[in-house]
PDB file of C-alpha atoms in Angstrom:
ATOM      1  CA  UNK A   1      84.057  87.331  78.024  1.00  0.00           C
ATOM      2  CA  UNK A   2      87.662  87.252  79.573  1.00  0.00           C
ATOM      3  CA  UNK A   3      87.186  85.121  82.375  1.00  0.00           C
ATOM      4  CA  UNK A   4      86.198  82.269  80.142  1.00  0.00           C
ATOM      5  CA  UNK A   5      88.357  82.415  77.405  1.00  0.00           C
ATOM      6  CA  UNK A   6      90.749  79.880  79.314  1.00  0.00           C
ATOM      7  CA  UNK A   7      87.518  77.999  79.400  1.00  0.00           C
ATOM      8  CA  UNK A   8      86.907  78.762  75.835  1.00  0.00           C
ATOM      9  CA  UNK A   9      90.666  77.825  75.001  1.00  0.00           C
ATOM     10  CA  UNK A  10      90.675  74.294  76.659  1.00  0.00           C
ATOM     11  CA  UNK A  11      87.119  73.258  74.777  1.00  0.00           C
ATOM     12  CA  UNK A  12      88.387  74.406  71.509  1.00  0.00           C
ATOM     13  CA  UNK A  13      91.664  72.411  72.002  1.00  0.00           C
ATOM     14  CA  UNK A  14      90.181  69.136  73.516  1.00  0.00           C
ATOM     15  CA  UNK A  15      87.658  68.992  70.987  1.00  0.00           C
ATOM     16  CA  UNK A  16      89.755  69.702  68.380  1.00  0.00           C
ATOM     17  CA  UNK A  17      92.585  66.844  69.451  1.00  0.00           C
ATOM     18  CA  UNK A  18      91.191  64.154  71.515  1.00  0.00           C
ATOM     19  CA  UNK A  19      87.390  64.654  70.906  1.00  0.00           C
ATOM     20  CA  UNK A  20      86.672  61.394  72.348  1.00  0.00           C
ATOM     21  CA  UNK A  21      87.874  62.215  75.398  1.00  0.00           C
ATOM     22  CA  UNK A  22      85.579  65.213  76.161  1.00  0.00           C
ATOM     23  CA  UNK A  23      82.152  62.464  76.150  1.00  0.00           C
ATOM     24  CA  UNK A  24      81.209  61.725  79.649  1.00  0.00           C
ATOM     25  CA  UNK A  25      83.522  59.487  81.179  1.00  0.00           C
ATOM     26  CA  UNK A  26      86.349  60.252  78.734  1.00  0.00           C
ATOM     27  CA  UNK A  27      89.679  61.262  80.347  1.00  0.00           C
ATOM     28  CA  UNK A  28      89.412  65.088  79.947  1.00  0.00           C
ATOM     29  CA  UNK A  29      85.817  64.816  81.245  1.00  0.00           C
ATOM     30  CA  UNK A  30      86.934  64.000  84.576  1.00  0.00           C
ATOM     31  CA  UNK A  31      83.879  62.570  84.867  1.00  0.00           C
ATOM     32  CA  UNK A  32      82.909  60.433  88.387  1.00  0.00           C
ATOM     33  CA  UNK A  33      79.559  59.676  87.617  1.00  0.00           C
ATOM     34  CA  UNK A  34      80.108  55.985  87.891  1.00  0.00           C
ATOM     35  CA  UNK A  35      80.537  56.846  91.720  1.00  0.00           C
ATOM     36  CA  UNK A  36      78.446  60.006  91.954  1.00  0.00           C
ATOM     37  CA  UNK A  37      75.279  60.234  89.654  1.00  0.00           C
ATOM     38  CA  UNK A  38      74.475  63.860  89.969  1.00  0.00           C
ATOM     39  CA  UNK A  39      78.135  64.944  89.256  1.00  0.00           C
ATOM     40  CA  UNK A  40      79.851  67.328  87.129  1.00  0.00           C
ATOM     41  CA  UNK A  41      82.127  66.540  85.152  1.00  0.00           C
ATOM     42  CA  UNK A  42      84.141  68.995  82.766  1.00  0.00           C
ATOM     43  CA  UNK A  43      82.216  68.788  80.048  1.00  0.00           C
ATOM     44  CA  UNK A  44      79.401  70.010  81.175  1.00  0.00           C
ATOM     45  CA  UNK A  45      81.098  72.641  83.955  1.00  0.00           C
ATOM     46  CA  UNK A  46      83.062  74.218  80.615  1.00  0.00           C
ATOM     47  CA  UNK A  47      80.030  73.861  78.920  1.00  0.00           C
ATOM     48  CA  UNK A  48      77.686  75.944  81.480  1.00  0.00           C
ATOM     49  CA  UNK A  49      80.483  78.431  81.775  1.00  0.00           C
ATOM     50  CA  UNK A  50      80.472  78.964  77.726  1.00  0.00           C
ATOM     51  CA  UNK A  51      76.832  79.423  77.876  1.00  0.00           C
ATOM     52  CA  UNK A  52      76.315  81.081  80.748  1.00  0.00           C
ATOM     53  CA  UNK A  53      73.914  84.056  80.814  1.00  0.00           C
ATOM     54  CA  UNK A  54      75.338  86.774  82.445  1.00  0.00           C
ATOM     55  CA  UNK A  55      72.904  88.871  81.734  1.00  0.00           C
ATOM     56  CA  UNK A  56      72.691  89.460  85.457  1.00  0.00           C
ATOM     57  CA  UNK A  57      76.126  90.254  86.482  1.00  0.00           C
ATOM     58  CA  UNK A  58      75.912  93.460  87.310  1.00  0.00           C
ATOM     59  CA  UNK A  59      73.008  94.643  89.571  1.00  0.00           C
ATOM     60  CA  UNK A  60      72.050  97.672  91.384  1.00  0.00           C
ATOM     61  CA  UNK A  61      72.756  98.250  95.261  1.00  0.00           C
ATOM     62  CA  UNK A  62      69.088  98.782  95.872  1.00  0.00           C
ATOM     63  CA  UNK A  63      68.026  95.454  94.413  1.00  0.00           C
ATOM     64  CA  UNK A  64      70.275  92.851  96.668  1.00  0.00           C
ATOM     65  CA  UNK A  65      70.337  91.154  99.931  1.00  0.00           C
ATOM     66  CA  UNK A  66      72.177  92.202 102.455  1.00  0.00           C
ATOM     67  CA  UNK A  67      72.577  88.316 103.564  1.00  0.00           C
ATOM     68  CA  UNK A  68      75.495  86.935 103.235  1.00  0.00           C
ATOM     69  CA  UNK A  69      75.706  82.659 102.443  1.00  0.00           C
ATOM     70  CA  UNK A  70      78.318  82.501 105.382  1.00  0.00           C
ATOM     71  CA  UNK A  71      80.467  84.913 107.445  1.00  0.00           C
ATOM     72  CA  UNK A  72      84.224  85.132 106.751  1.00  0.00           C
ATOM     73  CA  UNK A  73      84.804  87.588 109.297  1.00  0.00           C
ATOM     74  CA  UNK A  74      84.755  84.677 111.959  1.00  0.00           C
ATOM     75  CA  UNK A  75      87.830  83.464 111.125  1.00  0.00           C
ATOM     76  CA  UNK A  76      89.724  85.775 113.238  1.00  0.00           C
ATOM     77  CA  UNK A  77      88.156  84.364 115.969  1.00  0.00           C
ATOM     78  CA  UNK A  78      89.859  80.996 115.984  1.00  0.00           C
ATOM     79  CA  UNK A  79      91.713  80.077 118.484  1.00  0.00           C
ATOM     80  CA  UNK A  80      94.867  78.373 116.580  1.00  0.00           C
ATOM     81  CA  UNK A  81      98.228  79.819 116.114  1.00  0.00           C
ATOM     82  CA  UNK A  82      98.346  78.403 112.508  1.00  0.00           C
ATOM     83  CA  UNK A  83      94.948  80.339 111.771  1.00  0.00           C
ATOM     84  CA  UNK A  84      96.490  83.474 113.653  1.00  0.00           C
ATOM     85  CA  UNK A  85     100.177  82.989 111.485  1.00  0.00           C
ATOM     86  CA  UNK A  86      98.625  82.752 108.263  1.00  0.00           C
ATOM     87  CA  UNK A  87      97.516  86.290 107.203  1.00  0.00           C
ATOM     88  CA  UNK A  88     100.340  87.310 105.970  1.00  0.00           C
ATOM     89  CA  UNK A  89     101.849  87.629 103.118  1.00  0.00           C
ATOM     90  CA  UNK A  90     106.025  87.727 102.359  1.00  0.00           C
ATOM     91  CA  UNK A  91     106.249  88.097 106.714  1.00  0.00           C
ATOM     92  CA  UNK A  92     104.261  90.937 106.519  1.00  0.00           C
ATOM     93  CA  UNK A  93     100.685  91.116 108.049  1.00  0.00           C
ATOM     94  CA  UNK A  94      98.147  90.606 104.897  1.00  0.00           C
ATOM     95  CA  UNK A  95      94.722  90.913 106.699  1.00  0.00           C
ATOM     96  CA  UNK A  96      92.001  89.790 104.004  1.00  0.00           C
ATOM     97  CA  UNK A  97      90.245  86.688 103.882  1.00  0.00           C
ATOM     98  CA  UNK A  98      91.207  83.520 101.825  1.00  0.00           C
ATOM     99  CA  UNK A  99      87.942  84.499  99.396  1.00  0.00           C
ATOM    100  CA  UNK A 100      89.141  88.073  98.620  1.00  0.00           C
ATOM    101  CA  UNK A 101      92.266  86.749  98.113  1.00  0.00           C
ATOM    102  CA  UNK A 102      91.372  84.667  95.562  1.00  0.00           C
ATOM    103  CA  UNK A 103      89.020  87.144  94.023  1.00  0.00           C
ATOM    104  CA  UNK A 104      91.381  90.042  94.129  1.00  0.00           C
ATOM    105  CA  UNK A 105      94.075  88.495  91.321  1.00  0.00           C
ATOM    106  CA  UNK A 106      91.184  87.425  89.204  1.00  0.00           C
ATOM    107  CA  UNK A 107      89.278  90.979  89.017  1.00  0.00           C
ATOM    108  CA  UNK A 108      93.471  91.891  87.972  1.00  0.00           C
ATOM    109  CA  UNK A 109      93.205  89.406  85.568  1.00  0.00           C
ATOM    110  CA  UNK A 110      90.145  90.736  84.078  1.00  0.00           C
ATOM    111  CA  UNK A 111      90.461  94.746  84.649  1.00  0.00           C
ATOM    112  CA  UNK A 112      94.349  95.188  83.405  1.00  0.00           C
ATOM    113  CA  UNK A 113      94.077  98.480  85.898  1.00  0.00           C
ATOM    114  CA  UNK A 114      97.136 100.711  85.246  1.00  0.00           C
ATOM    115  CA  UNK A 115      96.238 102.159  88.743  1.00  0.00           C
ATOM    116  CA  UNK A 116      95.727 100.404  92.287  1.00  0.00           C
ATOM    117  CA  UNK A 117      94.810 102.993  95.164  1.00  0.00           C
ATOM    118  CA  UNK A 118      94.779 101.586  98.348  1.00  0.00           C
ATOM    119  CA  UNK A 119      93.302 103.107 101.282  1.00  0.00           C
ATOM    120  CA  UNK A 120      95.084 101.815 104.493  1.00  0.00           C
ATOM    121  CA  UNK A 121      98.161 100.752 104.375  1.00  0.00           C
ATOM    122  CA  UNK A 122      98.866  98.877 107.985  1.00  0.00           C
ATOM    123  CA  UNK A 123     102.132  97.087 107.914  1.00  0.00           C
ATOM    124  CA  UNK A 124     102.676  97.515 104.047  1.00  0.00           C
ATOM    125  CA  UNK A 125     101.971  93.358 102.982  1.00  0.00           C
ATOM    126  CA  UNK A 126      98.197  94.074 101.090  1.00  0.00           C
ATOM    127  CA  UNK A 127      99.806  96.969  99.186  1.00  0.00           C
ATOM    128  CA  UNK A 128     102.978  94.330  98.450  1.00  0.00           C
ATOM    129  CA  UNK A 129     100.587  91.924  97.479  1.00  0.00           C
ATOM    130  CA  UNK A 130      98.889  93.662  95.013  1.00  0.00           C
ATOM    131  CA  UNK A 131     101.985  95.269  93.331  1.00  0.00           C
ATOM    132  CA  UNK A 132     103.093  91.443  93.350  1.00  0.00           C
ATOM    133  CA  UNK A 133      99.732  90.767  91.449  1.00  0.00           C
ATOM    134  CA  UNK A 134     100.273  93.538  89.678  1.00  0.00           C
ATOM    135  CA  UNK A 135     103.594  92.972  88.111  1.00  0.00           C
ATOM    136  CA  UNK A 136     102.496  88.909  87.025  1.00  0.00           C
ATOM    137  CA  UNK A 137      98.755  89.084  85.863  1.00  0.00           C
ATOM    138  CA  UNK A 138      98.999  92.661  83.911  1.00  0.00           C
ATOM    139  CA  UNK A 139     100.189  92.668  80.701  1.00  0.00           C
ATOM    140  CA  UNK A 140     101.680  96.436  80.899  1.00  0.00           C
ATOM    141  CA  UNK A 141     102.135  96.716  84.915  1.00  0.00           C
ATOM    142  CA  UNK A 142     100.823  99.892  86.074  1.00  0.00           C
ATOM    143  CA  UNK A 143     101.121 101.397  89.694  1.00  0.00           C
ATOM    144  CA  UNK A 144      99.754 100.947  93.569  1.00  0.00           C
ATOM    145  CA  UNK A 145      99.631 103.930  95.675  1.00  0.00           C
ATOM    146  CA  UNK A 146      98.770 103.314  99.163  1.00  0.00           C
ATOM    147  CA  UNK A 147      97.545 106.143 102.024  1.00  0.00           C
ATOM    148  CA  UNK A 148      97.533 106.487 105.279  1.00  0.00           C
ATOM    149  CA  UNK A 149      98.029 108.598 108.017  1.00  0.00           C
ATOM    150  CA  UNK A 150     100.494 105.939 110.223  1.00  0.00           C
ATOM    151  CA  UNK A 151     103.172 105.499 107.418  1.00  0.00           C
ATOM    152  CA  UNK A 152     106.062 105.004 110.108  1.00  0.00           C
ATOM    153  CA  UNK A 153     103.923 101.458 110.622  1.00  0.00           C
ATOM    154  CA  UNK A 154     105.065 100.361 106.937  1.00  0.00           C
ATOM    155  CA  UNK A 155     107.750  97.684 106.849  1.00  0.00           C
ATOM    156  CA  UNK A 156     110.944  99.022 104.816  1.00  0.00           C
ATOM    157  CA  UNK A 157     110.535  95.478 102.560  1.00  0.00           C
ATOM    158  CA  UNK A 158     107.303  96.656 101.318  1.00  0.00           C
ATOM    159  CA  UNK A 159     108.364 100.494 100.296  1.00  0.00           C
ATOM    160  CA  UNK A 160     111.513  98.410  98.195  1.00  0.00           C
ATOM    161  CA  UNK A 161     108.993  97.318  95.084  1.00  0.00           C
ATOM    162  CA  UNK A 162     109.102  99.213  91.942  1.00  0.00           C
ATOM    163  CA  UNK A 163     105.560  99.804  91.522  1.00  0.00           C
ATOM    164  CA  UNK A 164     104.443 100.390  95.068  1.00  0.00           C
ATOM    165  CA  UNK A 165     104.062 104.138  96.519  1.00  0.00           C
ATOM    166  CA  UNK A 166     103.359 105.087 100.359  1.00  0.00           C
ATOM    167  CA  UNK A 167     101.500 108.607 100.763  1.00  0.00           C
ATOM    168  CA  UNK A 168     101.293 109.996 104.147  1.00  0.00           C
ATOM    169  CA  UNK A 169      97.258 111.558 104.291  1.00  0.00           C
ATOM    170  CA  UNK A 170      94.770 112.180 107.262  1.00  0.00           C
ATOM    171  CA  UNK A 171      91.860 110.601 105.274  1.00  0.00           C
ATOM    172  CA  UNK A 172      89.136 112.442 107.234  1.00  0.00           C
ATOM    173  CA  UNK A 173      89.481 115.026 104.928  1.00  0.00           C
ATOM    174  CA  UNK A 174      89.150 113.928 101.215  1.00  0.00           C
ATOM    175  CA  UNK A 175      90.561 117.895 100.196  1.00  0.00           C
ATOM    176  CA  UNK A 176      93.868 116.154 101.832  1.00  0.00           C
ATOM    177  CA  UNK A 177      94.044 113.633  98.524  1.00  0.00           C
ATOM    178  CA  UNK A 178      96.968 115.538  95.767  1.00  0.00           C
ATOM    179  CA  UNK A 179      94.429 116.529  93.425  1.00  0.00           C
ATOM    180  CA  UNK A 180      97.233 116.994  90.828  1.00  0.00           C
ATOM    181  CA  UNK A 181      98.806 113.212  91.704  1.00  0.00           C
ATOM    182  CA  UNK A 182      95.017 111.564  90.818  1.00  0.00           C
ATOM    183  CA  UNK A 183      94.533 113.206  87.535  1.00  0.00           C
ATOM    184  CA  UNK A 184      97.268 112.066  86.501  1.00  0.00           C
ATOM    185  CA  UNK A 185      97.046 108.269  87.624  1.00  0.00           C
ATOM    186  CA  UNK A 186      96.290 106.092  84.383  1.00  0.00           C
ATOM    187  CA  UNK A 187      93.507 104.132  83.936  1.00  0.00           C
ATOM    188  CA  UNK A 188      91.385 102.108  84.648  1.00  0.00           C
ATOM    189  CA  UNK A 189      91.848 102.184  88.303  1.00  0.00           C
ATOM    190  CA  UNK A 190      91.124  99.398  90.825  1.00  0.00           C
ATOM    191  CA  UNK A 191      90.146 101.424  94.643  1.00  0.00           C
ATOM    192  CA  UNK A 192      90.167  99.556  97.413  1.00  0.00           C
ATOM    193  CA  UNK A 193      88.725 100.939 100.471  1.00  0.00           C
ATOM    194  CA  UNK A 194      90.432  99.337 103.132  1.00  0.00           C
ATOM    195  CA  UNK A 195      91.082 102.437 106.137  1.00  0.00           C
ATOM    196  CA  UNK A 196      87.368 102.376 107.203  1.00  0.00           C
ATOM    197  CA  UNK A 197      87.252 106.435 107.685  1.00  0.00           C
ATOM    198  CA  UNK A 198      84.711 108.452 105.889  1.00  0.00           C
ATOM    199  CA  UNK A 199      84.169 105.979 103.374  1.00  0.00           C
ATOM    200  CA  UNK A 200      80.769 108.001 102.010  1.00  0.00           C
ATOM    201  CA  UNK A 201      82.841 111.607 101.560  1.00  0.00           C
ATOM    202  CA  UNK A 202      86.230 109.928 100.514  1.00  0.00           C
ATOM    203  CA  UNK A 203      83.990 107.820  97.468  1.00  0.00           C
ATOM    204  CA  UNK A 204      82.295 110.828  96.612  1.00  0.00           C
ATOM    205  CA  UNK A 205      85.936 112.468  96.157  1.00  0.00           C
ATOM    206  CA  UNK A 206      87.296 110.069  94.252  1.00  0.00           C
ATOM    207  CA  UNK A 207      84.793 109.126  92.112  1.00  0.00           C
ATOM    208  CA  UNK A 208      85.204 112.594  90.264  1.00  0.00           C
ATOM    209  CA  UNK A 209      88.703 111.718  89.272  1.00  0.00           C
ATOM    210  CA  UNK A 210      87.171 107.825  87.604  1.00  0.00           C
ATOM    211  CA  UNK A 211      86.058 106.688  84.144  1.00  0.00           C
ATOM    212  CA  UNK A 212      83.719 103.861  83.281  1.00  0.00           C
ATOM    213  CA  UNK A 213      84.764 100.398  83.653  1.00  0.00           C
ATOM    214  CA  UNK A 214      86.857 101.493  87.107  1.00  0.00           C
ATOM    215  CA  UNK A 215      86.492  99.665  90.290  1.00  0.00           C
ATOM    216  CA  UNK A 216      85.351 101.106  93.313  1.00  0.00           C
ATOM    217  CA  UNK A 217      86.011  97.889  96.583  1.00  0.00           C
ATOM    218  CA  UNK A 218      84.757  98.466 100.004  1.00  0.00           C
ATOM    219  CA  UNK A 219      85.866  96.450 102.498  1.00  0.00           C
ATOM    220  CA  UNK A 220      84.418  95.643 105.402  1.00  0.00           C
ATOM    221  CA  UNK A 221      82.082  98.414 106.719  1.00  0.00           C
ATOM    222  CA  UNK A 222      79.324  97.008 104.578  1.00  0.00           C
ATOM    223  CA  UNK A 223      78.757  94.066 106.618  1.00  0.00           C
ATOM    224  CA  UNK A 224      77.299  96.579 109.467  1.00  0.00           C
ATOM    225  CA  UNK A 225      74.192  97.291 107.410  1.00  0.00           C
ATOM    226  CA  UNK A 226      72.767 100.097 109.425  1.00  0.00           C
ATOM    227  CA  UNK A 227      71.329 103.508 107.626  1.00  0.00           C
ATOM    228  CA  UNK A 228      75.028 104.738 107.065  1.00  0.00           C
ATOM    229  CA  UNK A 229      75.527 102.012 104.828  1.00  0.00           C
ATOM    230  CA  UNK A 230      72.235 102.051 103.067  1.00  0.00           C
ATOM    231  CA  UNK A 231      72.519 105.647 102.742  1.00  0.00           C
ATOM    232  CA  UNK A 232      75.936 105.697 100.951  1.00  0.00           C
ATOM    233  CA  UNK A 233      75.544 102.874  98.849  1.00  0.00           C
ATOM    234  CA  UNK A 234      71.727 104.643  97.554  1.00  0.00           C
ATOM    235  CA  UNK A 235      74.138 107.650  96.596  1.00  0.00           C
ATOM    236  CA  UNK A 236      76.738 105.015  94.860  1.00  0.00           C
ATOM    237  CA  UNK A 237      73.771 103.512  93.349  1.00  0.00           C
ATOM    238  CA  UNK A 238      73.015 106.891  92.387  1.00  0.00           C
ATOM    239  CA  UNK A 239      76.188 108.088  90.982  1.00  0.00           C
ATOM    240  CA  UNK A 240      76.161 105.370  88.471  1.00  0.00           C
ATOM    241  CA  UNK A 241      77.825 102.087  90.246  1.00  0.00           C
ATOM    242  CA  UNK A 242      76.765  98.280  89.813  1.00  0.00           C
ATOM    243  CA  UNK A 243      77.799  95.574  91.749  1.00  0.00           C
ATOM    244  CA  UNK A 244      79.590  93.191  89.855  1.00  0.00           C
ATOM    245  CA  UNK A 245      78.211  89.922  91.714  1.00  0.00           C
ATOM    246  CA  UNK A 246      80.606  87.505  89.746  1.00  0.00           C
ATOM    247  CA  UNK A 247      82.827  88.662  92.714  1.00  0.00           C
ATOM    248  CA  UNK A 248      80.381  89.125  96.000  1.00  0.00           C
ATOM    249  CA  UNK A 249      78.972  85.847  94.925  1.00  0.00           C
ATOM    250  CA  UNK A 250      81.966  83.839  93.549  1.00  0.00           C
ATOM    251  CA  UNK A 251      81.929  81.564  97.089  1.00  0.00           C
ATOM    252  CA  UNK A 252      78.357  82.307  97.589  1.00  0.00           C
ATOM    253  CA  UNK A 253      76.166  85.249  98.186  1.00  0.00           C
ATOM    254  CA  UNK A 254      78.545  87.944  99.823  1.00  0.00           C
ATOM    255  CA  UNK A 255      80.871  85.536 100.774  1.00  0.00           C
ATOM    256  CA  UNK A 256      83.672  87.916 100.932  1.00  0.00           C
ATOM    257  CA  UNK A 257      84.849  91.240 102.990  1.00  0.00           C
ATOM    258  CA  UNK A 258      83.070  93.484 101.075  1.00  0.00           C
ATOM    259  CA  UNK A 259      79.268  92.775 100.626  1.00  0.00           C
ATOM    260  CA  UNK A 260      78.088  94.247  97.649  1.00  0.00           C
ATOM    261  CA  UNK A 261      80.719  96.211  97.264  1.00  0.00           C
ATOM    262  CA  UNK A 262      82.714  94.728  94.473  1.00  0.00           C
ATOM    263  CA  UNK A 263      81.429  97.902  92.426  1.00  0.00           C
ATOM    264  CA  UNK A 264      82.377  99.324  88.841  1.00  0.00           C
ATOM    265  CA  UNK A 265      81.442 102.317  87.355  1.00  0.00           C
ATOM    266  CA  UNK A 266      78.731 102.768  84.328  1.00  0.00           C
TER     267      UNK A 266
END
């Protein structure tokens, strides 16, 4: 599996040159169990990652929770001007939480996608920061095209990066996408649904133009969990779309801005 090879790397190497080292309480063991009995150390963290079963990863919409282990949409509640300063990203406003944005450059990592779509551009910095992602993690950069209706809002620093596109596009009406511009879009593809208007119809749309193995995000709107939202994700269950929980469940179950809807195609 990708996401452990660095794990598988490290073992091979430390066993291979300082073997003593990887026994409990050996240097690259990290080991405090002197202090703390129940801990971890890396040997056996490495070693649960290389054996993990992850048979399990990827799960349908119908058979998880809803419940999240804690709410990271509280943070913009906070009343300090550091906590009010930080989301951005470059000086421009970023507005994702500390999880996703963690999770976001490892599902980069992992996916390679040639093509980022972005719905909802605000200020420009999220579509910034993932052509910044972009450009360091993939080994043969692709694009990000980000839409939205209020493109005058983008900051002229964000529309300067070589892989980053604005499109202007009232996304109430998916028939306003450039049918001709998404058939053409390498993949795989990494969406991120980010404008919170018709997110149901606008799916449906773009899911004709993706192959298996794409990534489908939705932010937000799933944490509202009324019959809209169990509705549309029965029909993304439907056409063929698992949640990948190594990323709704990285900090914890749905500890991110998109419950359950960290979703790849079949």
């Amino acid at each position: 599996m990708k996401l452990a090879s660095g794990y598988k790397a490290f073992w091979d190497a430390a066993h291979e040159n300082y073997p003593d080292q990887m026994k409990p309480d050996g240097l690259l063991d990290q080991g405090w169990r002197e202090f703390i009995p129940d801990w971890l150390g890396m040997f056996d963290t490495i070693s649960n990652v290389l054996n993990a079963d992850d048979s399990g990863r990827f799960a349908k919409p119908s058979d998880r929770t809803w419940m999240s282990s804690i709410f990271p949409w509280i943070a913009d509640k906070r009343s300090t001007k550091i906590g009010a300063l930080a989301k951005t990203y470059k000086g421009l406003i970023l507005i994702k939480t500390p999880f996703d944005l963690a999770l976001y450059p490892r599902l980069i990592w992992e996916l390679q996608p040639r093509t980022i779509i972005e719905l909802g551009s605000y200020q420009g910095g999220s579509g910034l920061w993932f052509a910044d992602n972009m450009s360091v993690l993939c080994d043969n950069p692709g694009e990000v095209h980000s839409f939205d209706l209020y493109t005058k809002c983008v900051h002229e620093n964000a529309t300067k990066h070589p892989l980053l596109t604005f499109h202007q596009i009232d996304l109430s009406d998916a028939a306003n996408f450039d049918q001709n511009l998404l058939m053409k879009l390498p993949h795989p593809w990494l969406v991120i649904d980010d404008a919170h208007v018709k997110i149901f119809s606008i799916f449906s749309h773009l899911n004709k133009f993706m192959k298996s193995g794409d990534y489908y995000v939705i932010e937000d709107n799933p944490v509202q969990v009324n019959k809209e939202i169990i509705d549309g994700f029965q029909m993304i269950e439907d056409s063929g779309f698992l949640i990948d929980t190594y990323y709704t469940d990285a900090f914890g179950i749905n500890v991110t801005c998109a419950p359950n809807a960290w979703l790849r195609k079949s």
